[in-house]
Coordinates of C-alpha atoms in Angstrom, one line a residue:
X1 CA -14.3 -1.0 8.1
X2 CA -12.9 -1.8 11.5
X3 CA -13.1 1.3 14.0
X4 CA -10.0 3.1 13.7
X5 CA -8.8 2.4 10.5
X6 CA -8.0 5.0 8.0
X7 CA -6.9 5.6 4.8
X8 CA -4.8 8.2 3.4
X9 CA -5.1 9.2 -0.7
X10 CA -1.8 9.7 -1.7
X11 CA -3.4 10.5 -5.1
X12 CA -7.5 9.8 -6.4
X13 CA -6.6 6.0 -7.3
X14 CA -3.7 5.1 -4.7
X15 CA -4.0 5.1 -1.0
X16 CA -2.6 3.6 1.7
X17 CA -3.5 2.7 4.6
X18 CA -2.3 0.5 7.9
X19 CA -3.4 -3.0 8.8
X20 CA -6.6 -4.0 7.1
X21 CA -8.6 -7.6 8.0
X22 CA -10.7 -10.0 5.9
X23 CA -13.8 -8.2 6.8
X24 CA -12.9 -5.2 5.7
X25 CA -12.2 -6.3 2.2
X26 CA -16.8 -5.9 0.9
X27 CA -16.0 -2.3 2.5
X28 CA -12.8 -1.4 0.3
X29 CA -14.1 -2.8 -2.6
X30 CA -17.8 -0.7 -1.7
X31 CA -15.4 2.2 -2.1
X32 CA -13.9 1.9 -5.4
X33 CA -10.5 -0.1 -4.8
X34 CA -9.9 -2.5 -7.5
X35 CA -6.7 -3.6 -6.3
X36 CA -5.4 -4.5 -2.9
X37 CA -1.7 -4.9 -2.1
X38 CA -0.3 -6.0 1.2
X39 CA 3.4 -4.6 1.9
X40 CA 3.8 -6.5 5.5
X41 CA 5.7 -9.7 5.9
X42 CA 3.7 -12.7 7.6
X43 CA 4.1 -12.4 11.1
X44 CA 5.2 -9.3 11.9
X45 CA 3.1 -9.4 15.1
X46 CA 1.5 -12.7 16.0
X47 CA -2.3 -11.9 15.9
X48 CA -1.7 -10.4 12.7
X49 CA -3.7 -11.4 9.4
X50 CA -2.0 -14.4 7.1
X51 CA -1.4 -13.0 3.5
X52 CA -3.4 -15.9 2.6
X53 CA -6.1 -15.6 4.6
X54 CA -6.2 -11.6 3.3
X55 CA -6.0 -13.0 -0.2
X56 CA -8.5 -15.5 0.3
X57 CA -11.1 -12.3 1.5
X58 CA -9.9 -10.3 -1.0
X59 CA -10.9 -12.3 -3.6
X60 CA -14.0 -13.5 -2.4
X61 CA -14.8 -9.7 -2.1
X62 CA -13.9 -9.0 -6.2
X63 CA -10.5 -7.6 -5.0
X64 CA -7.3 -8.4 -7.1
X65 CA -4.6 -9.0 -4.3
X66 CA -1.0 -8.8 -4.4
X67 CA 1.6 -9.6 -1.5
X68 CA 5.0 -7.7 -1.7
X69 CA 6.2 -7.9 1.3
X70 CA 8.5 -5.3 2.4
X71 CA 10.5 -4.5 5.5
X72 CA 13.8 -2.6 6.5
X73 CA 16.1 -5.1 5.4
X74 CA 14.9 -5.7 2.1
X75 CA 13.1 -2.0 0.8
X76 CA 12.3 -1.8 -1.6
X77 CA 11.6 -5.2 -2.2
X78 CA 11.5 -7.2 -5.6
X79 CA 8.0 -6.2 -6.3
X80 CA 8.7 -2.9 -7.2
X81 CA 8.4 -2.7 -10.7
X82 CA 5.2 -4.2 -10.4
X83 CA 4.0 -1.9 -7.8
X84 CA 5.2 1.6 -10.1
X85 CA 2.5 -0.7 -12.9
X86 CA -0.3 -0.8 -10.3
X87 CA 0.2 2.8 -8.8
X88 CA 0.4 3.8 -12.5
X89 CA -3.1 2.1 -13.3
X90 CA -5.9 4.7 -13.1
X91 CA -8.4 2.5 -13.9
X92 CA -8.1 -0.1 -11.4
X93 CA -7.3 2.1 -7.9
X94 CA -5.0 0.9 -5.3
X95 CA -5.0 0.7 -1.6
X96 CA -2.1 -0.4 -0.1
X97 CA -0.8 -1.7 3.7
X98 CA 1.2 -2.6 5.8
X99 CA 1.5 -2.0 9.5
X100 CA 0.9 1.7 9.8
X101 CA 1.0 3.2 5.8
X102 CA 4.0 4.6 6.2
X103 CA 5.7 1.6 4.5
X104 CA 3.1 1.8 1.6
X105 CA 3.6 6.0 1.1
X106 CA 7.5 5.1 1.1
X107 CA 6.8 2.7 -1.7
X108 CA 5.0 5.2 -3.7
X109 CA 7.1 7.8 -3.8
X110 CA 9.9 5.2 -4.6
X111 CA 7.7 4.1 -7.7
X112 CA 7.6 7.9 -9.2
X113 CA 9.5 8.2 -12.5
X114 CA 11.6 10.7 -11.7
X115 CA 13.0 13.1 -9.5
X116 CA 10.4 16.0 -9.7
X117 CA 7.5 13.6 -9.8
X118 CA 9.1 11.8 -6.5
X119 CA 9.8 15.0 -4.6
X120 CA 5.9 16.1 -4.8
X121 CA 5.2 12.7 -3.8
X122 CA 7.5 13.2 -0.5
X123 CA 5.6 16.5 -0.1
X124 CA 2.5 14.9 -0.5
X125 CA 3.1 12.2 2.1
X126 CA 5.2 13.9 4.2
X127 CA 1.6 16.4 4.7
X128 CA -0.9 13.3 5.6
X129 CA 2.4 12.4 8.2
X130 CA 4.2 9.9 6.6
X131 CA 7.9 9.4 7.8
X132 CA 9.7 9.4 4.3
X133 CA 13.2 8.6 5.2
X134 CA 12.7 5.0 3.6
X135 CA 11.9 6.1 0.0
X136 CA 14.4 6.1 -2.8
X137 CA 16.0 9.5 -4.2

């Protein structure tokens, strides 16, 4: 993996984690991530990564990819109902990102099933840092 980039287990099959590249997609797979899904729009920044050049990697790497792209204007995005299937998928673990996570965690928590189940997913991000205000309650 790139120097400096982290990820954060929201639970033992979903993380998140900020701005990945194509070579970091052997690494993420080396670690047990079946599934990778990018919540950041194309072009956010302009040296950022191309969804489809990140899919491309993903691929070639064994990776199932999945673009849902997600900002403030549009959270939570029509993707999801999808995303709560992934998340809910313990046998095929999930990283997510998007610029810095927080996007990702927010996402998460908004794909819990109910209120209890979404307010120990707030706690849970809100302890690894995460800025929650964006999730659903």
């Amino acid at each position: 993996m790139q120097e400096g980039v982290r990820f954060f287990k929201l639970t033992e099959t979903v993380a998140s984690s900020p701005q990945i590249h194509a070579e970091d997609m052997a690494e993420i797979a080396a670690q047990g991530y079946k599934v990778v899904v990018n919540n950041r729009p194309d072009g956010e920044v302009p040296d950022q990564p191309t969804a489809e050049s990140l899919r491309e990697a993903a691929e070639a790497a064994g990776l199932e990819y999945h673009f849902y792209p997600v900002n403030a204007f549009n959270y939570p995005g029509d993707g999801l109902e999808e995303m709560k299937r992934l998340f809910a998928d313990a046998e095929r673990p999930v990283l997510a990102f998007c610029r810095s996570g927080t996007r990702c965690a927010n996402l998460w928590i908004s794909a819990q099933e109910d209120d209890n189940d979404r307010e120990l997913a707030r706690d849970r991000a809100q302890r690894l840092g995460f800025d929650t205000s964006m999730s659903l309650t």
